[in-house]
Amino acid sequence: MSIPSGAPVAAPRVPEAVHRRRWAILGVLMFSLLIVVLDNSILNVAVKTIASPAPTGIGATQSELEWAINSYTLVFAGLLFTAGLLGDRIGRKKVLLAGILVFGIGSALAALSSSPGELITWRALMGFGAAFVMPATLAVLMDVFERDEQPKAIGIWAGSVGLGIAIGPITGGLLLEHFWWGSIFLVNVPVVVVALIAMAVLVPDSKDPAPGRVDPFGVVLSIIGLVLLVYGIIRGGELASFTDVTVLAPLIGGLLVLTGFVWHEKRSSHPSIDISYFRKPAFSAAVAAIALVFFALMGVTFFSAFYLQSVRGYTALESGLLILPLAAAQMIFAPRARLVVDRFGARAVCTVGMLLVAVGLAAFALFDADTPLWVLCLVFFVQGTGMAHIMPPVTVAVMQALPRERAGSGSAINNTFRQVGGALGIAVLGSVLSTVYRGDIEGHLDGVPAAARDVAGESIEATLGVAEKLGPAGKPLVAAANDAFIGAMHVTALGSAAVALVGAAVVALFLPGRPAVRDERAEAPQDTGEPVRQS
């Protein structure tokens, strides 16, 4: 944009040296984020190998495998908010470097684990490091880009998350075909080394220049509340029931502690977060949309892995390749979502995006054991397209609602709601899947020995394992297991779609519409040359 002669030129908030290398910095941030996102999706394809006896695996039980995943999730979700606050106070680059270093150390130790207990411990350490990486990447992004370029940068950032989710299973499948199970963790180490060097050279440090006093009591409340809440969610998913006392106690305790956190923050003279932001409908709708879309999507991601591998018989690598259309859609459309928002407004774009996600999820209710591959790919592409038009606009809404100095807090809120929503989706929809499956398969277990009957009814993997041991006599059980799983998947898919429809209603009601178009000819004499602020 040209600047009128004689008009005062405002100094850019981003230093010129940083502004010139902003896209290289974004590349480093995406690289760092990709490591964290890749890790969980890689582990999901390696669980069978890790469960095998030594030397192939470490003989982990089903419960131990679940906690190898959940220990990471629990620590990660519990510390996200605190990590964002620390970044604002002591410097986002310092937090990012420390987080990626701890993640790399945890990865090396996890690769060398000789027992399930060690693997669970080192996975928790990896979650600790990852909690400091994810919010810092978004906070640094907000600090190195001017406001008018932030939507484009956030779109690219969001697209990298989708890429990580999709290429994780492919990477894991390739590694497991050629190396031992620990390679899925050891591969992180050289990547971390490269990321550390690139961060040290390119990424500038930044923090809140006037952070005020620390709120230790609020920080402790947030950690305790989030850990209890997420533990209760995970425990409910494990038991496929949310009425057990070991589920209700942490859930209720977590909600009470988080209620106390909100009460404390509203009355504190130096709060960790300004609760008044949640009174803004657009801000609250944005964080709710993040939670709801990940609730729906993570649930279907969970059961689609079993559908592709257990029912359809694809390998981990082949299953990963089938999810590529989802990643491709996000990489294509997420960086361009801002252009659609500029034309139609965040409300219309996010509503249509949520409806596309709902359609993609509901389509699973029509799948059977012979659904053509091109239909699967099309559905994943539709889901990715919907996600690409939801995550960038709502993330922009959250991040631009807070001052740049509080970017770490905004990023922490964004990622905390996403993580809790995803964990809740896996737990609740996983419970629905398990309950319906058990109800359908029980009538087909009459010929199974009594000692194996309870185990056979736990999941499709357990049923197929028992059927394999029965030899030719187990063939009818395989068919029954496939039918029972597909029926349970149909019910779960419709539940996922219903949650996405709730998300569509939320964004349609509360996100801002298209901003009013100004008459540029009438306003031309008053043009100061400054960029138009985006809503």
Coordinates of C-alpha atoms in Angstrom, one line a residue:
M1 CA 0.0 0.0 0.0
S2 CA 1.4 3.4 -0.9
I3 CA 1.7 6.0 1.8
P4 CA 0.3 9.5 1.1
S5 CA 2.9 12.3 1.0
G6 CA 3.3 14.0 4.3
A7 CA 1.4 11.3 6.3
P8 CA 3.0 10.2 9.5
V9 CA 4.6 6.8 9.2
A10 CA 3.9 4.5 12.3
A11 CA 6.9 2.4 13.3
P12 CA 6.2 -1.3 12.8
R13 CA 5.7 -3.3 16.0
V14 CA 7.9 -6.1 14.5
P15 CA 11.6 -5.1 14.2
E16 CA 12.7 -5.0 10.5
A17 CA 15.3 -7.7 10.9
V18 CA 12.7 -10.1 12.3
H19 CA 10.1 -9.0 9.8
R20 CA 12.5 -10.0 6.9
R21 CA 13.0 -13.5 8.1
R22 CA 9.4 -14.1 9.4
W23 CA 8.7 -16.9 6.9
A24 CA 11.9 -18.7 7.7
I25 CA 10.9 -18.4 11.4
L26 CA 7.5 -19.9 10.6
G27 CA 9.2 -22.8 8.9
V28 CA 11.2 -23.5 12.1
L29 CA 8.0 -23.3 14.2
M30 CA 6.2 -25.7 11.9
F31 CA 9.1 -28.1 12.0
S32 CA 9.0 -28.0 15.8
L33 CA 5.3 -28.5 16.0
L34 CA 5.4 -31.3 13.5
I35 CA 7.7 -33.3 15.8
V36 CA 5.2 -33.1 18.6
V37 CA 2.1 -33.9 16.5
L38 CA 3.9 -36.7 14.7
D39 CA 4.8 -38.5 17.9
N40 CA 1.4 -39.5 19.1
S41 CA 0.2 -40.5 15.6
I42 CA 3.3 -42.6 15.1
L43 CA 2.8 -44.4 18.5
N44 CA -0.8 -45.4 17.5
V45 CA 0.5 -47.7 14.7
A46 CA 3.2 -49.3 16.9
V47 CA 1.0 -50.6 19.7
K48 CA 0.8 -54.1 18.3
T49 CA 4.6 -54.4 18.0
I50 CA 5.2 -53.0 21.5
A51 CA 2.8 -55.5 22.9
S52 CA 4.7 -58.4 21.4
P53 CA 7.2 -60.3 23.6
A54 CA 10.9 -59.4 23.6
P55 CA 12.9 -59.1 21.4
T56 CA 10.2 -57.9 19.0
G57 CA 8.5 -55.7 21.6
I58 CA 8.5 -55.3 25.4
G59 CA 5.4 -57.4 26.2
A60 CA 3.2 -54.5 27.2
T61 CA -0.4 -55.3 28.2
Q62 CA -3.4 -53.5 26.9
S63 CA -3.6 -51.3 30.0
E64 CA 0.1 -50.5 29.8
L65 CA -0.2 -49.6 26.2
E66 CA -3.1 -47.2 27.0
W67 CA -1.0 -45.6 29.7
A68 CA 2.0 -45.2 27.4
I69 CA -0.4 -43.0 25.4
N70 CA -2.3 -41.5 28.3
S71 CA 0.8 -40.5 30.4
Y72 CA 1.8 -38.2 27.6
T73 CA -1.7 -36.8 27.2
L74 CA -2.1 -36.3 31.0
V75 CA 1.1 -34.3 31.5
F76 CA 0.7 -32.5 28.2
A77 CA -2.8 -31.2 28.9
G78 CA -2.1 -30.4 32.5
L79 CA 0.8 -28.2 31.8
L80 CA -0.3 -26.4 28.6
F81 CA -1.8 -23.4 30.4
T82 CA 1.2 -23.0 32.7
A83 CA 3.7 -23.3 29.8
G84 CA 1.9 -20.5 28.0
L85 CA 2.1 -18.2 31.0
L86 CA 5.8 -19.0 31.6
G87 CA 6.6 -18.1 28.0
D88 CA 5.0 -14.7 28.4
R89 CA 7.0 -14.1 31.5
I90 CA 10.5 -15.5 31.0
G91 CA 10.7 -15.5 27.2
R92 CA 9.0 -17.7 24.5
K93 CA 12.3 -18.6 22.8
K94 CA 13.7 -19.9 26.1
V95 CA 10.6 -22.0 26.8
L96 CA 10.6 -23.3 23.2
L97 CA 14.2 -24.4 23.4
A98 CA 13.8 -26.0 26.8
G99 CA 10.6 -27.8 25.7
I100 CA 12.1 -29.3 22.5
L101 CA 15.3 -30.3 24.4
V102 CA 13.3 -32.1 27.1
F103 CA 11.2 -33.7 24.4
G104 CA 14.3 -35.0 22.6
I105 CA 15.8 -36.4 25.8
G106 CA 12.5 -38.1 26.6
S107 CA 12.4 -39.6 23.1
A108 CA 15.9 -41.1 23.4
L109 CA 15.0 -42.6 26.8
A110 CA 11.7 -44.0 25.5
A111 CA 13.5 -45.7 22.6
L112 CA 15.8 -47.5 25.0
S113 CA 13.0 -48.6 27.4
S114 CA 13.3 -52.2 28.5
S115 CA 10.0 -52.4 30.3
P116 CA 6.5 -51.0 29.9
G117 CA 6.9 -49.0 33.2
E118 CA 10.0 -47.2 31.7
L119 CA 8.1 -46.5 28.5
I120 CA 5.2 -44.9 30.4
T121 CA 7.7 -42.8 32.5
W122 CA 9.6 -41.5 29.5
R123 CA 6.4 -40.8 27.6
A124 CA 5.3 -38.6 30.5
L125 CA 8.6 -36.7 30.1
M126 CA 8.0 -36.3 26.4
G127 CA 4.6 -34.8 27.3
F128 CA 6.3 -32.4 29.7
G129 CA 8.5 -31.1 26.9
A130 CA 5.7 -31.0 24.3
A131 CA 3.5 -28.9 26.6
F132 CA 6.1 -26.1 26.4
V133 CA 6.6 -26.5 22.6
M134 CA 3.1 -26.2 21.2
P135 CA 1.9 -23.0 22.8
A136 CA 5.3 -21.3 22.3
T137 CA 5.1 -21.9 18.5
L138 CA 1.8 -20.0 18.2
A139 CA 2.9 -17.3 20.6
V140 CA 6.2 -16.7 18.6
L141 CA 4.1 -16.6 15.4
M142 CA 1.9 -13.9 16.7
D143 CA 5.0 -11.9 17.7
V144 CA 6.9 -12.0 14.4
F145 CA 3.9 -11.3 12.1
E146 CA 2.0 -8.1 11.8
R147 CA -1.7 -8.3 12.4
D148 CA -2.7 -8.3 8.7
E149 CA -0.5 -11.3 8.0
Q150 CA -1.4 -13.3 11.1
P151 CA -4.4 -15.0 9.5
K152 CA -2.3 -16.4 6.6
A153 CA 0.5 -17.5 9.0
I154 CA -2.0 -19.2 11.4
G155 CA -3.5 -21.0 8.4
I156 CA -0.1 -22.4 7.4
W157 CA 0.5 -23.3 11.1
A158 CA -2.9 -25.1 11.3
G159 CA -2.2 -26.9 8.1
S160 CA 1.1 -28.3 9.5
V161 CA -1.0 -29.9 12.3
G162 CA -3.1 -31.8 9.8
L163 CA 0.0 -32.9 7.9
G164 CA 1.5 -34.3 11.2
I165 CA -1.6 -36.3 11.9
A166 CA -1.5 -37.9 8.5
I167 CA 2.1 -38.6 7.9
G168 CA 2.7 -40.0 11.4
P169 CA 1.2 -43.4 10.6
I170 CA 3.1 -43.5 7.3
T171 CA 6.4 -42.7 9.0
G172 CA 5.7 -45.2 11.8
G173 CA 4.8 -47.9 9.3
L174 CA 8.0 -47.4 7.3
L175 CA 10.1 -47.4 10.4
L176 CA 8.5 -50.6 11.8
E177 CA 9.0 -52.4 8.5
H178 CA 12.7 -51.9 8.6
F179 CA 13.8 -51.2 12.3
W180 CA 12.9 -52.2 15.8
W181 CA 10.0 -50.6 17.7
G182 CA 12.2 -48.0 19.5
S183 CA 13.0 -46.4 16.1
I184 CA 9.7 -44.6 16.3
F185 CA 11.0 -42.5 19.2
L186 CA 14.7 -42.5 18.3
V187 CA 13.9 -40.8 15.0
N188 CA 12.9 -37.7 17.0
V189 CA 16.5 -37.1 18.2
P190 CA 18.2 -35.9 15.0
V191 CA 15.1 -33.9 14.2
V192 CA 15.3 -32.2 17.6
V193 CA 19.0 -31.4 17.1
V194 CA 18.3 -29.7 13.8
A195 CA 15.3 -27.8 15.3
L196 CA 17.4 -26.6 18.3
I197 CA 20.1 -25.2 16.0
A198 CA 17.5 -23.5 13.7
M199 CA 15.7 -22.0 16.7
A200 CA 18.9 -20.6 18.2
V201 CA 19.8 -18.9 15.0
L202 CA 16.5 -17.7 13.6
V203 CA 13.8 -17.3 16.3
P204 CA 13.9 -14.1 18.3
D205 CA 13.0 -14.0 22.0
S206 CA 10.0 -12.1 23.2
K207 CA 7.9 -11.8 26.4
D208 CA 5.4 -9.6 28.1
P209 CA 7.2 -6.4 29.0
A210 CA 4.9 -5.8 32.0
P211 CA 3.8 -9.2 33.2
G212 CA 3.0 -8.2 36.7
R213 CA 3.3 -10.4 39.7
V214 CA 3.2 -14.2 39.5
D215 CA 0.0 -15.9 40.5
P216 CA 1.3 -19.1 42.0
F217 CA -2.0 -20.2 43.5
G218 CA -3.8 -19.8 40.2
V219 CA -1.1 -21.7 38.4
V220 CA -1.3 -24.6 40.9
L221 CA -5.1 -24.6 40.7
S222 CA -5.0 -24.8 36.8
I223 CA -2.6 -27.7 36.9
I224 CA -4.5 -29.7 39.5
G225 CA -7.9 -29.0 37.9
L226 CA -6.7 -30.0 34.3
V227 CA -4.9 -33.1 35.5
L228 CA -7.9 -34.3 37.4
L229 CA -10.3 -33.5 34.6
V230 CA -8.3 -35.2 31.9
Y231 CA -7.5 -38.2 34.1
G232 CA -11.3 -38.7 34.8
I233 CA -11.9 -38.5 31.0
I234 CA -9.2 -41.0 30.3
R235 CA -10.4 -43.3 33.1
G236 CA -13.9 -43.2 31.8
G237 CA -12.7 -44.2 28.3
E238 CA -10.8 -47.1 29.8
L239 CA -13.8 -48.5 31.7
A240 CA -16.3 -47.6 28.9
S241 CA -18.3 -46.1 31.7
F242 CA -18.6 -42.6 33.3
T243 CA -20.6 -43.8 36.4
D244 CA -17.7 -45.6 38.2
V245 CA -16.5 -43.8 41.3
T246 CA -12.9 -43.8 40.0
V247 CA -14.2 -41.8 37.1
L248 CA -16.7 -39.5 38.8
A249 CA -14.3 -38.6 41.7
P250 CA -11.5 -37.0 39.5
L251 CA -14.1 -35.6 37.0
I252 CA -16.1 -33.8 39.7
G253 CA -12.9 -32.9 41.6
G254 CA -11.3 -31.4 38.4
L255 CA -14.4 -29.4 37.6
L256 CA -14.6 -28.0 41.2
V257 CA -10.9 -27.1 41.2
L258 CA -11.3 -25.3 37.8
T259 CA -14.4 -23.5 39.1
G260 CA -12.2 -22.4 42.1
F261 CA -9.6 -21.3 39.6
V262 CA -12.1 -19.1 37.7
W263 CA -13.4 -17.6 41.0
H264 CA -9.8 -16.9 42.1
E265 CA -8.8 -15.3 38.8
K266 CA -11.8 -13.0 38.8
R267 CA -10.9 -11.7 42.2
S268 CA -7.1 -11.6 41.9
S269 CA -5.3 -8.3 41.4
H270 CA -2.7 -10.1 39.3
P271 CA -4.6 -12.9 37.5
S272 CA -2.9 -15.5 35.3
I273 CA -5.7 -14.9 32.7
D274 CA -8.3 -12.2 32.3
I275 CA -11.6 -14.1 32.7
S276 CA -13.5 -11.2 31.2
Y277 CA -12.3 -12.3 27.7
F278 CA -14.8 -15.2 28.0
R279 CA -17.6 -12.7 28.3
K280 CA -17.1 -11.9 24.6
P281 CA -19.4 -14.2 22.6
A282 CA -16.9 -14.4 19.7
F283 CA -14.0 -15.5 21.9
S284 CA -16.1 -18.1 23.8
A285 CA -17.6 -19.4 20.6
A286 CA -14.1 -19.8 19.1
V287 CA -12.7 -21.8 22.0
A288 CA -15.9 -23.9 22.1
A289 CA -15.6 -24.6 18.4
I290 CA -12.0 -25.8 18.9
A291 CA -13.1 -28.2 21.6
L292 CA -16.2 -29.5 19.8
V293 CA -14.5 -30.1 16.4
F294 CA -11.6 -32.0 18.1
F295 CA -14.1 -33.9 20.2
A296 CA -15.8 -35.1 17.0
L297 CA -12.7 -35.6 14.9
M298 CA -10.5 -37.4 17.4
G299 CA -13.3 -39.9 18.2
V300 CA -13.7 -40.8 14.5
T301 CA -9.9 -41.0 14.1
F302 CA -9.8 -43.5 16.9
F303 CA -12.4 -45.9 15.4
S304 CA -11.3 -45.4 11.8
A305 CA -7.9 -46.9 12.6
F306 CA -9.6 -50.1 13.8
Y307 CA -12.0 -50.1 10.8
L308 CA -9.1 -49.8 8.3
Q309 CA -6.7 -52.3 10.0
S310 CA -9.0 -54.8 11.8
V311 CA -12.0 -54.9 9.5
R312 CA -10.5 -54.1 6.1
G313 CA -7.2 -55.7 6.8
Y314 CA -4.9 -52.9 5.7
T315 CA -1.4 -52.5 7.2
A316 CA -0.4 -49.6 9.4
L317 CA 1.4 -48.0 6.4
E318 CA -1.6 -48.5 4.1
S319 CA -3.9 -47.1 6.6
G320 CA -1.7 -44.0 6.9
L321 CA -1.7 -43.6 3.2
L322 CA -5.5 -43.6 3.1
I323 CA -5.6 -40.7 5.5
L324 CA -3.4 -38.5 3.2
P325 CA -6.4 -36.9 1.5
L326 CA -7.3 -35.4 4.9
A327 CA -3.8 -33.9 5.2
A328 CA -3.8 -32.7 1.6
A329 CA -7.1 -30.9 2.1
Q330 CA -5.7 -29.1 5.2
M331 CA -2.4 -28.2 3.5
I332 CA -4.3 -26.8 0.4
F333 CA -7.1 -24.9 2.1
A334 CA -5.9 -23.9 5.6
P335 CA -3.4 -21.2 4.3
R336 CA -6.2 -19.8 2.0
A337 CA -9.0 -19.8 4.6
R338 CA -8.4 -16.1 5.4
L339 CA -9.4 -15.2 1.8
V340 CA -12.7 -16.9 2.2
V341 CA -13.2 -15.3 5.6
D342 CA -12.5 -11.9 4.1
R343 CA -15.2 -12.4 1.5
F344 CA -17.9 -14.2 3.5
G345 CA -17.1 -13.7 7.2
A346 CA -15.9 -16.0 9.9
R347 CA -19.5 -17.1 10.8
A348 CA -20.5 -18.4 7.4
V349 CA -17.1 -20.0 6.7
C350 CA -16.9 -21.8 10.1
T351 CA -20.5 -22.9 9.9
V352 CA -20.0 -24.5 6.5
G353 CA -16.7 -26.0 7.7
M354 CA -18.5 -27.6 10.7
L355 CA -21.3 -28.9 8.4
L356 CA -18.6 -30.5 6.1
V357 CA -17.0 -32.2 9.1
A358 CA -20.5 -33.4 10.2
V359 CA -21.2 -34.8 6.7
G360 CA -17.8 -36.6 6.7
L361 CA -18.4 -38.1 10.1
A362 CA -22.0 -39.2 9.3
A363 CA -20.7 -40.9 6.1
F364 CA -19.0 -43.5 8.3
A365 CA -22.5 -44.6 9.2
L366 CA -22.9 -45.9 5.6
F367 CA -19.6 -47.7 5.4
D368 CA -19.3 -51.5 5.4
A369 CA -16.6 -54.0 4.9
D370 CA -16.6 -53.5 1.1
T371 CA -16.9 -49.7 0.8
P372 CA -14.7 -48.6 -2.2
L373 CA -11.4 -47.0 -1.4
W374 CA -12.2 -43.9 -3.5
V375 CA -15.2 -43.2 -1.2
L376 CA -13.0 -43.4 1.9
C377 CA -10.5 -41.0 0.3
L378 CA -13.3 -38.6 -0.7
V379 CA -14.8 -38.6 2.9
F380 CA -11.3 -37.9 4.4
F381 CA -10.8 -35.1 1.9
V382 CA -14.2 -33.6 2.9
Q383 CA -13.3 -33.8 6.6
G384 CA -9.9 -32.1 5.9
T385 CA -11.6 -29.4 3.9
G386 CA -14.0 -28.7 6.7
M387 CA -11.2 -28.6 9.3
A388 CA -9.2 -26.2 7.1
H389 CA -12.0 -23.7 7.2
I390 CA -12.6 -24.0 10.9
M391 CA -9.2 -24.0 12.7
P392 CA -7.5 -21.0 11.2
P393 CA -10.5 -18.6 11.6
V394 CA -11.3 -19.6 15.2
T395 CA -7.5 -19.6 16.1
V396 CA -7.3 -16.1 14.7
A397 CA -10.3 -15.1 16.7
V398 CA -8.8 -16.4 20.0
M399 CA -5.3 -15.0 19.4
Q400 CA -6.3 -11.5 18.1
A401 CA -8.7 -11.1 21.0
L402 CA -5.7 -10.9 23.4
P403 CA -2.9 -8.3 23.3
R404 CA 0.3 -9.4 21.6
E405 CA 2.1 -9.4 24.9
R406 CA -0.3 -12.1 26.1
A407 CA 0.2 -14.4 23.1
G408 CA 1.4 -17.2 25.2
S409 CA -1.8 -17.2 27.3
G410 CA -3.9 -17.1 24.2
S411 CA -2.0 -20.0 22.7
A412 CA -2.3 -21.9 25.9
I413 CA -6.1 -21.4 26.0
N414 CA -6.4 -22.5 22.3
N415 CA -4.4 -25.7 22.8
T416 CA -5.9 -26.6 26.2
F417 CA -9.4 -26.6 24.8
R418 CA -8.3 -28.6 21.8
Q419 CA -6.5 -31.2 23.9
V420 CA -9.3 -31.6 26.4
G421 CA -11.9 -31.7 23.6
G422 CA -9.8 -34.4 21.8
A423 CA -9.3 -36.5 25.0
L424 CA -13.0 -36.2 25.8
G425 CA -13.9 -37.3 22.2
I426 CA -11.7 -40.4 22.4
A427 CA -13.0 -41.3 25.8
V428 CA -16.8 -40.7 25.3
L429 CA -17.0 -41.9 21.7
G430 CA -14.6 -44.8 22.5
S431 CA -17.0 -45.8 25.3
V432 CA -20.0 -45.7 23.0
L433 CA -18.1 -47.8 20.5
S434 CA -17.0 -50.3 23.1
T435 CA -20.5 -50.6 24.8
V436 CA -22.4 -51.1 21.5
Y437 CA -19.7 -53.6 20.3
R438 CA -19.9 -55.7 23.5
G439 CA -23.7 -55.8 23.3
D440 CA -23.6 -57.1 19.7
I441 CA -20.7 -59.6 20.1
E442 CA -21.9 -61.3 23.3
G443 CA -24.5 -63.4 21.5
H444 CA -21.7 -64.9 19.3
L445 CA -19.4 -66.0 22.1
D446 CA -21.3 -69.2 23.0
G447 CA -18.6 -71.5 21.4
V448 CA -15.7 -69.6 23.1
P449 CA -14.1 -71.3 26.2
A450 CA -15.4 -69.7 29.4
A451 CA -11.9 -68.5 30.4
A452 CA -11.5 -66.5 27.2
R453 CA -15.1 -65.2 26.9
D454 CA -14.6 -62.0 28.9
V455 CA -11.5 -61.1 27.0
A456 CA -13.0 -61.8 23.6
G457 CA -15.8 -59.3 24.3
E458 CA -13.5 -56.4 25.1
S459 CA -12.8 -55.2 21.6
I460 CA -12.6 -56.3 18.0
E461 CA -8.8 -56.9 18.4
A462 CA -9.4 -59.1 21.4
T463 CA -12.1 -61.0 19.6
L464 CA -10.0 -61.6 16.5
G465 CA -7.1 -62.7 18.8
V466 CA -9.3 -65.4 20.3
A467 CA -10.7 -66.4 16.9
E468 CA -7.1 -66.9 15.6
K469 CA -6.4 -69.2 18.5
L470 CA -9.5 -71.3 17.8
G471 CA -8.2 -72.0 14.2
P472 CA -10.8 -73.0 11.6
A473 CA -13.5 -73.0 14.3
G474 CA -12.9 -69.3 14.8
K475 CA -13.9 -68.2 11.3
P476 CA -17.6 -67.5 12.1
L477 CA -16.4 -65.4 15.1
V478 CA -14.3 -63.2 12.7
A479 CA -17.3 -62.5 10.6
A480 CA -19.4 -61.7 13.7
A481 CA -16.7 -59.4 15.1
N482 CA -16.6 -57.5 11.8
D483 CA -20.4 -57.1 11.7
A484 CA -20.5 -56.1 15.4
F485 CA -17.7 -53.5 15.0
I486 CA -19.3 -52.0 11.8
G487 CA -22.6 -51.7 13.7
A488 CA -20.9 -50.0 16.6
M489 CA -19.0 -47.7 14.3
H490 CA -22.3 -46.6 12.7
V491 CA -23.7 -45.5 16.0
T492 CA -20.5 -43.8 17.1
A493 CA -20.2 -42.0 13.7
L494 CA -23.7 -40.5 14.1
G495 CA -22.8 -39.4 17.7
S496 CA -19.7 -37.7 16.3
A497 CA -21.7 -36.0 13.6
A498 CA -24.2 -34.8 16.2
V499 CA -21.4 -33.1 18.1
A500 CA -20.1 -31.4 15.0
L501 CA -23.7 -30.1 14.4
V502 CA -23.7 -28.6 17.9
G503 CA -20.4 -26.9 16.9
A504 CA -22.0 -25.6 13.7
A505 CA -24.9 -24.1 15.8
V506 CA -22.4 -22.5 18.2
V507 CA -20.4 -20.7 15.5
A508 CA -23.5 -19.8 13.5
L509 CA -25.0 -18.0 16.6
F510 CA -22.0 -16.4 18.1
L511 CA -19.1 -15.8 15.7
P512 CA -19.0 -12.4 14.0
G513 CA -20.4 -12.2 10.5
R514 CA -18.9 -10.4 7.5
P515 CA -17.5 -7.0 8.4
A516 CA -19.2 -4.0 6.9
V517 CA -17.6 -2.9 3.6
R518 CA -16.4 0.7 3.7
D519 CA -17.0 3.1 0.9
E520 CA -13.3 3.6 -0.1
R521 CA -14.0 6.5 -2.4
A522 CA -15.8 8.5 0.3
E523 CA -13.0 7.7 2.8
A524 CA -10.1 8.3 0.4
P525 CA -9.3 11.8 1.8
Q526 CA -8.9 10.4 5.3
D527 CA -6.7 7.5 4.2
T528 CA -3.6 7.4 6.6
G529 CA -2.0 4.6 4.7
E530 CA -2.3 2.2 7.6
P531 CA -3.5 -1.4 6.9
V532 CA -7.2 -2.2 7.5
R533 CA -7.7 -4.1 10.7
Q534 CA -9.2 -7.5 10.3
S535 CA -12.1 -8.7 12.5

